[in-house]
Short mmCIF file of C-alpha atoms in Angstrom, two decimals:
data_model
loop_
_atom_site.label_atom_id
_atom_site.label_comp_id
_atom_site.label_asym_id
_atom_site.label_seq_id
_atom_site.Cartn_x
_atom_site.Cartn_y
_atom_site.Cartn_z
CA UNK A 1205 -8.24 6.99 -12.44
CA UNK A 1206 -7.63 6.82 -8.55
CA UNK A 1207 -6.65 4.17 -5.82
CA UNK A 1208 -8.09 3.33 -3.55
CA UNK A 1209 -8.63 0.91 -0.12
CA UNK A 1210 -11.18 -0.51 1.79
CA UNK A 1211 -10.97 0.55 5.10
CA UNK A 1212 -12.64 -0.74 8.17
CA UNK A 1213 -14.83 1.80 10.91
CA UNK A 1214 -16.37 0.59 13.83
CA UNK A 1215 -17.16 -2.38 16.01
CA UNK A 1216 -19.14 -4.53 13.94
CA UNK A 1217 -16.96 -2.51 11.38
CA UNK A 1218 -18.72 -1.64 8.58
CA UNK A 1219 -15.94 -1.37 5.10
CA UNK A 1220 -15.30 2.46 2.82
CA UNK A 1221 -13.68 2.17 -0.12
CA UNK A 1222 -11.46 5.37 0.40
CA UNK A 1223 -9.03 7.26 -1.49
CA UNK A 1224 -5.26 6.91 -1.16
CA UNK A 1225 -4.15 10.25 -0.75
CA UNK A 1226 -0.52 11.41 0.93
CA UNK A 1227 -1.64 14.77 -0.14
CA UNK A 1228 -4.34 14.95 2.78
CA UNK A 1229 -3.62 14.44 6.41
CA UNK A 1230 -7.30 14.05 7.16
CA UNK A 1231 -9.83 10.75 7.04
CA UNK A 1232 -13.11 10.77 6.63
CA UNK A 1233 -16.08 8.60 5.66
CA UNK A 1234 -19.65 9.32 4.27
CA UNK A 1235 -19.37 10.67 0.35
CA UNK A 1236 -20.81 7.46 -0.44
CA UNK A 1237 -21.49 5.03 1.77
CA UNK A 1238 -22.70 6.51 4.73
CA UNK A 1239 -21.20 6.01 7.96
CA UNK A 1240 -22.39 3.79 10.34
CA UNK A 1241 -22.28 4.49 13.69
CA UNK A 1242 -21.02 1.64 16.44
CA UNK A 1243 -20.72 1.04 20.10
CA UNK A 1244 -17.26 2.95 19.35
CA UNK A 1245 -18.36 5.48 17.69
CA UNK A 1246 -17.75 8.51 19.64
CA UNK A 1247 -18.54 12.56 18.76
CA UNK A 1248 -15.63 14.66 19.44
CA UNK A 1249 -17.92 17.81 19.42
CA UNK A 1250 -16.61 19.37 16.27
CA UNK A 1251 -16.74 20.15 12.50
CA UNK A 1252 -13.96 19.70 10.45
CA UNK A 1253 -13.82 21.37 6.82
CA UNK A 1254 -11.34 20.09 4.01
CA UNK A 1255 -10.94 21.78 0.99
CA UNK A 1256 -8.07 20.13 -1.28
CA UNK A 1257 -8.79 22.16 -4.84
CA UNK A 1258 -10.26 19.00 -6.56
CA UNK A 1259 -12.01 17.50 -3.31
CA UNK A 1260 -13.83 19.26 -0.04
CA UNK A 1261 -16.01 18.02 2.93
CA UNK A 1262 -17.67 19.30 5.77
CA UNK A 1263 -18.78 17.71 8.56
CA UNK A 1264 -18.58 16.34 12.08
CA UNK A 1265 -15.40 15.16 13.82
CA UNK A 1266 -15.65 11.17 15.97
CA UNK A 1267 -12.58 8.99 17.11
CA UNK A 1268 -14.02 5.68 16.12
CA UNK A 1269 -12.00 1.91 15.55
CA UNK A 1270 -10.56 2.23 12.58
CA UNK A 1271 -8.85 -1.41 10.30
CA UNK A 1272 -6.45 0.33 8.30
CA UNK A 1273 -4.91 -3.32 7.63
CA UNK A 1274 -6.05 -6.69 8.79
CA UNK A 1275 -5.05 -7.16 12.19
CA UNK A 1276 -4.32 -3.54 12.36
CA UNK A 1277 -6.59 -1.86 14.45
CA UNK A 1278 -6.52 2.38 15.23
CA UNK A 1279 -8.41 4.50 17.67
CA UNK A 1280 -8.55 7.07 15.02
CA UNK A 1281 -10.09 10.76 14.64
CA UNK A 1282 -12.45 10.67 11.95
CA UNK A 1283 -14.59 13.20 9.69
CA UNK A 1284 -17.81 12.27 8.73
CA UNK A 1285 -19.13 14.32 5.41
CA UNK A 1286 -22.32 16.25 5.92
CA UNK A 1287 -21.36 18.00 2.24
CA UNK A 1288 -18.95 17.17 -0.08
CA UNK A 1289 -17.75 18.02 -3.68
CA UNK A 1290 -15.48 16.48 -6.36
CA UNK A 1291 -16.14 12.44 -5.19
CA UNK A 1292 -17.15 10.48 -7.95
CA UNK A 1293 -19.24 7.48 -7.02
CA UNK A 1294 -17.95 4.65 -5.43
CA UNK A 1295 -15.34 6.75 -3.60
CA UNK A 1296 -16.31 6.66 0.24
CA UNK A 1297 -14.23 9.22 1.65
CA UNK A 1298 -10.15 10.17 2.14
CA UNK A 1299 -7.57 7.65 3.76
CA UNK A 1300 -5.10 10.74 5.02
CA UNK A 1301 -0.96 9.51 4.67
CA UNK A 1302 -0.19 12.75 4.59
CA UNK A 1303 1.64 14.51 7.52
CA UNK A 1304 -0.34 15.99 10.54
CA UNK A 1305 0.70 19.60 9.39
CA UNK A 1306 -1.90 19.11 6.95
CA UNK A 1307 -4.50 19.18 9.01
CA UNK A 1308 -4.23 22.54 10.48
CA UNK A 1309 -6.71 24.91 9.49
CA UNK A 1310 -9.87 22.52 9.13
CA UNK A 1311 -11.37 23.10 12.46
CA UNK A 1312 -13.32 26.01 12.44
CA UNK A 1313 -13.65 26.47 16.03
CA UNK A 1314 -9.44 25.70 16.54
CA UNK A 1315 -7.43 27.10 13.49
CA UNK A 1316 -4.43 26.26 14.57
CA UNK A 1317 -5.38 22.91 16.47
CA UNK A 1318 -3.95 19.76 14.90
CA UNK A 1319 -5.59 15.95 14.09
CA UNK A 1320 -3.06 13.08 14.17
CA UNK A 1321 -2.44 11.32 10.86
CA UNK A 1322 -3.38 7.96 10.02
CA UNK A 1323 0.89 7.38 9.95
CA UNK A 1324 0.88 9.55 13.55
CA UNK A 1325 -1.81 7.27 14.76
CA UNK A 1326 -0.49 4.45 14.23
CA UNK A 1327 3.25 5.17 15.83
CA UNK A 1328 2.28 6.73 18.70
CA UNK A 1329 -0.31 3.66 19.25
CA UNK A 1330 2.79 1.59 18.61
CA UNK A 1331 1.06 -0.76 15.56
CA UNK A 1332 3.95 0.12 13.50
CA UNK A 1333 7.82 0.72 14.82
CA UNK A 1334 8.81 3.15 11.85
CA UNK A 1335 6.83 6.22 10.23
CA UNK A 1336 7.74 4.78 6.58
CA UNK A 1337 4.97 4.01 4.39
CA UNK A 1338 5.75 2.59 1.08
CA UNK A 1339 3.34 2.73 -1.94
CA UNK A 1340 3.61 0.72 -5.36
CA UNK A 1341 1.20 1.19 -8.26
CA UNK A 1342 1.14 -0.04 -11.46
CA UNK A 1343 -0.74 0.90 -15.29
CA UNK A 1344 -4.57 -0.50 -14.49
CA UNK A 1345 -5.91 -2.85 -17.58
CA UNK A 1346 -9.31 -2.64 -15.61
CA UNK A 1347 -11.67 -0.69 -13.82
CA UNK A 1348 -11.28 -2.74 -10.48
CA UNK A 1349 -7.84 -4.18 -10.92
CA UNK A 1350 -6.24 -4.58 -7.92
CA UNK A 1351 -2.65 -4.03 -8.34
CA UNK A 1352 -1.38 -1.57 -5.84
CA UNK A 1353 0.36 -2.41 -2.13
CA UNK A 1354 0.87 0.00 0.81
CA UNK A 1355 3.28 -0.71 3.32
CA UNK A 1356 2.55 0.56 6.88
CA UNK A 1357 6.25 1.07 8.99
CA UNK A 1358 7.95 -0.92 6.25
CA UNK A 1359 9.09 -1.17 2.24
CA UNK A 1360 8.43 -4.62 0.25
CA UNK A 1361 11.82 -5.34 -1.51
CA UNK A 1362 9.88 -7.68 -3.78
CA UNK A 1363 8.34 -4.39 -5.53
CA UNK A 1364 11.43 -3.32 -6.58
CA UNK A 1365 14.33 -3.23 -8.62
CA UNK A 1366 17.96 -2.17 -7.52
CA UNK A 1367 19.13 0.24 -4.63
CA UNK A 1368 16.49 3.63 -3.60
CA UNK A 1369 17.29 7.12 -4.71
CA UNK A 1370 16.55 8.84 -1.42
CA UNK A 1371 16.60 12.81 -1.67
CA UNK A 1372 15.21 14.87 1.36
CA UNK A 1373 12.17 17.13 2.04
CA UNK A 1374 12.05 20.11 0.92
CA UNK A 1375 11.81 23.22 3.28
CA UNK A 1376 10.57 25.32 0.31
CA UNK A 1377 6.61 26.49 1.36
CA UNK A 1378 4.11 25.48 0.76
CA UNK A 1379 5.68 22.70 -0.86
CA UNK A 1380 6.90 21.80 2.65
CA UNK A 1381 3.48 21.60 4.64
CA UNK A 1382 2.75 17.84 1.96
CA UNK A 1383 5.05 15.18 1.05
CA UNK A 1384 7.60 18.04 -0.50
CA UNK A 1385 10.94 17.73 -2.35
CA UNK A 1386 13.11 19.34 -4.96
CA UNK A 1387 13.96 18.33 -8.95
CA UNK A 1388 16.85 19.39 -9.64
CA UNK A 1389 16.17 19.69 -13.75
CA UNK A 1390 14.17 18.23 -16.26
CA UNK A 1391 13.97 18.00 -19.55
CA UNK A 1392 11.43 16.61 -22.70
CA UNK A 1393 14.17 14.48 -24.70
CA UNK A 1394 16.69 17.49 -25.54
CA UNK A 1395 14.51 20.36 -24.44
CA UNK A 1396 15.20 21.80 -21.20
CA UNK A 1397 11.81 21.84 -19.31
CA UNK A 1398 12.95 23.71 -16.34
CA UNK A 1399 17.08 23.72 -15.16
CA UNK A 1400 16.90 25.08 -11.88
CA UNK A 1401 16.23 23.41 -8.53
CA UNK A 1402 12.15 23.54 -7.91
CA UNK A 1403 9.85 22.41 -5.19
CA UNK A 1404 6.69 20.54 -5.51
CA UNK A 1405 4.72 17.79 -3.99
CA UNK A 1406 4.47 13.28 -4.25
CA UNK A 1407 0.72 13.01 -4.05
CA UNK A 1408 -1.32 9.38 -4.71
CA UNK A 1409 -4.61 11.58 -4.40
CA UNK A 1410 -3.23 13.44 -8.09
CA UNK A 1411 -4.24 11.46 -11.01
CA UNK A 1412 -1.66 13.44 -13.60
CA UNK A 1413 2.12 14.81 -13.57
CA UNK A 1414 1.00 18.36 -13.15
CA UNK A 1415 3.80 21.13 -14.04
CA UNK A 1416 3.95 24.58 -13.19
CA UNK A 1417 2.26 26.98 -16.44
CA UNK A 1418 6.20 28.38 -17.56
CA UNK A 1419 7.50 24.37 -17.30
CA UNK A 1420 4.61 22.90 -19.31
CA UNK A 1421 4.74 25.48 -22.04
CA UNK A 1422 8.09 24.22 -22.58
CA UNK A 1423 6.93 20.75 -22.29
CA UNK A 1424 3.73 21.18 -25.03
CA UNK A 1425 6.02 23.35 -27.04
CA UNK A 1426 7.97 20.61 -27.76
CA UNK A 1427 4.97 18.41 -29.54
CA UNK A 1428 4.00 19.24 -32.84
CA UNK A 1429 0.48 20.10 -32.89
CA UNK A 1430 0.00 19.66 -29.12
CA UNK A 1431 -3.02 21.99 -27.52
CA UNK A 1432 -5.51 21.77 -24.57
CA UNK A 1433 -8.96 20.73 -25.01
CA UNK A 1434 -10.64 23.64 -23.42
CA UNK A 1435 -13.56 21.28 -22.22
CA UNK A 1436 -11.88 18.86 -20.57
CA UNK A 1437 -8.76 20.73 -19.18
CA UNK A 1438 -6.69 17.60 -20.93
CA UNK A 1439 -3.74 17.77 -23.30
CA UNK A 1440 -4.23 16.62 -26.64
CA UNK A 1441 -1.50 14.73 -28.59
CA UNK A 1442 -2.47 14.57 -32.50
CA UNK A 1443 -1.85 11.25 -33.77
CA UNK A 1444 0.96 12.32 -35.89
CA UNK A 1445 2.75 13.12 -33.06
CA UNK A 1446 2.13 9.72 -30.62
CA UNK A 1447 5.59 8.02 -32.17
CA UNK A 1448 7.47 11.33 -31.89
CA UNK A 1449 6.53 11.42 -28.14
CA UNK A 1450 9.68 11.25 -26.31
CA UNK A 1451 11.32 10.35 -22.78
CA UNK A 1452 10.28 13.18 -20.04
CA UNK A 1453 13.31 13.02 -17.28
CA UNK A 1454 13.30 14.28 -13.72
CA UNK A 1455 16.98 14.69 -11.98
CA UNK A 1456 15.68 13.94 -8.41
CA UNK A 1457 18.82 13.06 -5.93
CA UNK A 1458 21.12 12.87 -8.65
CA UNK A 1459 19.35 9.91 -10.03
CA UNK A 1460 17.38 10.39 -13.52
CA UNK A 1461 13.86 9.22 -13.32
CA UNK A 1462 11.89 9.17 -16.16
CA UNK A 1463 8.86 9.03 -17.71
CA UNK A 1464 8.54 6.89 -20.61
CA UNK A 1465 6.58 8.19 -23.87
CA UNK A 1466 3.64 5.48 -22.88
CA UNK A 1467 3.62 6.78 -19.56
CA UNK A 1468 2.82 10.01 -20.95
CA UNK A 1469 -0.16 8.86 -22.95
CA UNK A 1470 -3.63 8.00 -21.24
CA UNK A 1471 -5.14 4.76 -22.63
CA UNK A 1472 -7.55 5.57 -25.57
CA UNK A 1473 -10.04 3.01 -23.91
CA UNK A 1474 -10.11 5.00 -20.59
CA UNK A 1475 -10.74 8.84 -22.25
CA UNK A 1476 -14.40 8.29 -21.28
CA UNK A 1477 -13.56 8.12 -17.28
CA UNK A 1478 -11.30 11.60 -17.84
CA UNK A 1479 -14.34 13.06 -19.36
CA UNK A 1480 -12.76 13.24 -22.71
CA UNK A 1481 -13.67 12.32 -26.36
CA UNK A 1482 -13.38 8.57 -27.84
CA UNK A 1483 -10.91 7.92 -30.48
CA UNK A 1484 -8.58 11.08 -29.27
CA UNK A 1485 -5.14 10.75 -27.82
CA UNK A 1486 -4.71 12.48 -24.26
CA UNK A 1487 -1.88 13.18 -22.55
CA UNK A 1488 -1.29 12.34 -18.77
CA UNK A 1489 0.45 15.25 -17.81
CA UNK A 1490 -1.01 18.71 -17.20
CA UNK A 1491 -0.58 22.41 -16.24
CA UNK A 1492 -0.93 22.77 -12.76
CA UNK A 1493 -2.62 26.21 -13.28
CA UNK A 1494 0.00 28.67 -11.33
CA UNK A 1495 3.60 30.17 -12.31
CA UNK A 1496 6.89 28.94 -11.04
CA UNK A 1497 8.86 30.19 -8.24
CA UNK A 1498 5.79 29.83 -5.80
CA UNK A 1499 6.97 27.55 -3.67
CA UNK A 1500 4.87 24.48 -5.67
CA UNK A 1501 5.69 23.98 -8.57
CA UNK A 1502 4.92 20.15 -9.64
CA UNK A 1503 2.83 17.36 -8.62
CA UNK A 1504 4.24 14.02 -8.94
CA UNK A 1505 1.12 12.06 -8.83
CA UNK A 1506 -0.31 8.55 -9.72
CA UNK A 1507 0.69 8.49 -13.47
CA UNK A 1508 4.64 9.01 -12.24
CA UNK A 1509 3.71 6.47 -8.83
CA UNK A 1510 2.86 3.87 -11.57
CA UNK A 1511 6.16 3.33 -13.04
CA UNK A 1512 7.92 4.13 -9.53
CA UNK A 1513 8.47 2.21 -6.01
CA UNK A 1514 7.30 5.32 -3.72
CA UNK A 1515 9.00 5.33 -0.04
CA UNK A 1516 7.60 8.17 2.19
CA UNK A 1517 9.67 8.62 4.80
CA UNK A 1518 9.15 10.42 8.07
CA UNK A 1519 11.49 9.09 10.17
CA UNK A 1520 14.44 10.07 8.61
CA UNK A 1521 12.86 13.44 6.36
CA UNK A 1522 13.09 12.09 3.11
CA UNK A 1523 11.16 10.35 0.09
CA UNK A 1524 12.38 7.75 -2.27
CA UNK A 1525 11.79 5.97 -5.67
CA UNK A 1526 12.96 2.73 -6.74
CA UNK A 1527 12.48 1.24 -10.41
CA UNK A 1528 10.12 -1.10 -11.14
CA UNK A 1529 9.31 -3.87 -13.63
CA UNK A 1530 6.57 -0.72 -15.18
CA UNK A 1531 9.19 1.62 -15.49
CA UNK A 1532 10.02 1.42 -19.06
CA UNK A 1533 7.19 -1.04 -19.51
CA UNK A 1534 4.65 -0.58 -22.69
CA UNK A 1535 0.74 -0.89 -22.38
CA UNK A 1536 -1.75 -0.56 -25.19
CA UNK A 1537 -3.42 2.91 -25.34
CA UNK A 1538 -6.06 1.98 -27.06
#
């Protein structure tokens, strides 16, 4: 359901497995494993308090070593949970790529005081020459695949296909504070989903597509039979209707990118880890729980970064996507 990294903290350096989330601009350690403190291990005299909707921490600030890659080596400010909420086990904390902005607001004692990025870091420490990161993901088949690749001050034309479909960051708020753009229009094969310009977020740390309430009526309207299960938040596709599913297109810097109907669908075999019900078909993208016109109103997260080069970057204001050989691919959903 989520990527994530190992990451490296202190000197011996002891390895988290954390979470690879450009929706966060903070990192921290200790909702698992616990963190271990070094010779370089040193208290900044803090807290720091994150509360992200499906994930929040508490807990002490330290600027510590910090192996991001190997070779790559950060003095980095770090949280260390105290308290913590929505990490399931085996997840060890947050790897922030999200801008600096982000972290305003999570000192207590210094609301409007800042903590560098992880991408921030790392320029103004000169490991990297450009703030780009690039991400590629792909459909899992396992539990503890490893398939994914992030790119620190660079993009891997290997992971690719064809030219980049740039289109710049949005200045819409709050869309603006993350990694925000605009869609121009999408649609659910001929049904208009939503036909004006809208802001919204690219976030790894988002396991659906996540529209805003008015835009995913239209969306589930357009399924025969198609509900949520109140339990589980999830939306359910009756079998009759998995063939019918059809091609969900987002016109993002006058390119069309789009969702293929198996990209849609969450793998039968994997409705356990989403909480849900064996032998029933879910769908991968959601309501995002607030109207249009907010300022936010779409996630793009991991099920879109699957079938999608992502290119984050800072440097010149912008984000891109690239296809990939699991664009239109097909996986078994069952």
């Amino acid at each position: 359901m989520q990527y994530t990294v190992e990451v490296g903290v202190g000197n011996p350096p002891t390895f988290y497995n954390l979470l690879v989330d450009t929706g966060s601009g903070n990192t921290f350690v200790g909702t698992g494993k616990k963190y271990n403190r070094t010779e370089t291990s040193i208290p900044l005299g803090f807290n720091v308090s994150v509360n992200s909707g499906s994930h929040s921490f508490s807990g002490a600030e330290y600027l510590d070593q910090v192996i991001i890659a190997p070779g790559v080596f950060l003095n980095q400010s770090i949280g260390v949970a105290l308290s913590w909420s929505g990490f399931p086990e085996g997840v060890d904390g947050i790897l922030g790529l999200g801008p600096t902005e982000l972290t305003r607001g999570t000192v207590p004692s210094d609301p409007i005081g800042l903590i560098f990025s992880v991408m921030d870091t790392a320029v103004y420490q000169t490991k990297i020459t450009n703030n780009i990161l690039g991400i590629s993901f792909a459909p899992s088949t396992n539990y503890t695949q490893y398939n994914g690749e992030i790119g620190y001050g660079d993009i891997d034309t290997e992971l690719f296909n064809g030219d980049i479909t740039y289109t710049p960051l949005t200045t819409t708020l709050p869309a603006a504070k993350y990694w925000g753009i605009n869609i121009i229009s999408s649609t659910y094969g001929t049904t208009p989903v939503f036909t004006e310009s809208s802001a919204g977020i690219v976030d790894t740390g988002t396991t659906q597509v996540l529209l805003a309430d008015d835009f995913f009526a239209n969306y589930i309207s357009a399924i025969p039979g198609a509900h949520i299960d109140n339990s589980t938040g999830l939306l359910v596709i009756p079998s009759s209707s998995v063939a019918g599913i059809e091609p969900l297109d987002f016109t993002i810097g006058g390119t069309s990118l789009t969702l293929s109907p198996d990209a849609q669908l969450i793998p039968q075999n994997r409705s356990a880890a989403w909480g849900g019900k064996p032998g029933v078909q879910y769908g991968a993208v959601g309501s995002l729980g607030r109207a249009s016109g907010e300022g936010l109103d779409f996630v793009l997260g991991q099920k879109f970064l699957e079938r999608y080069y992502a290119v984050f970057d800072r440097q010149n204001s912008r984000v891109g996507f690239a296809f990939t050989n699991n664009t239109f691919a097909t996986y078994s959903t069952n």
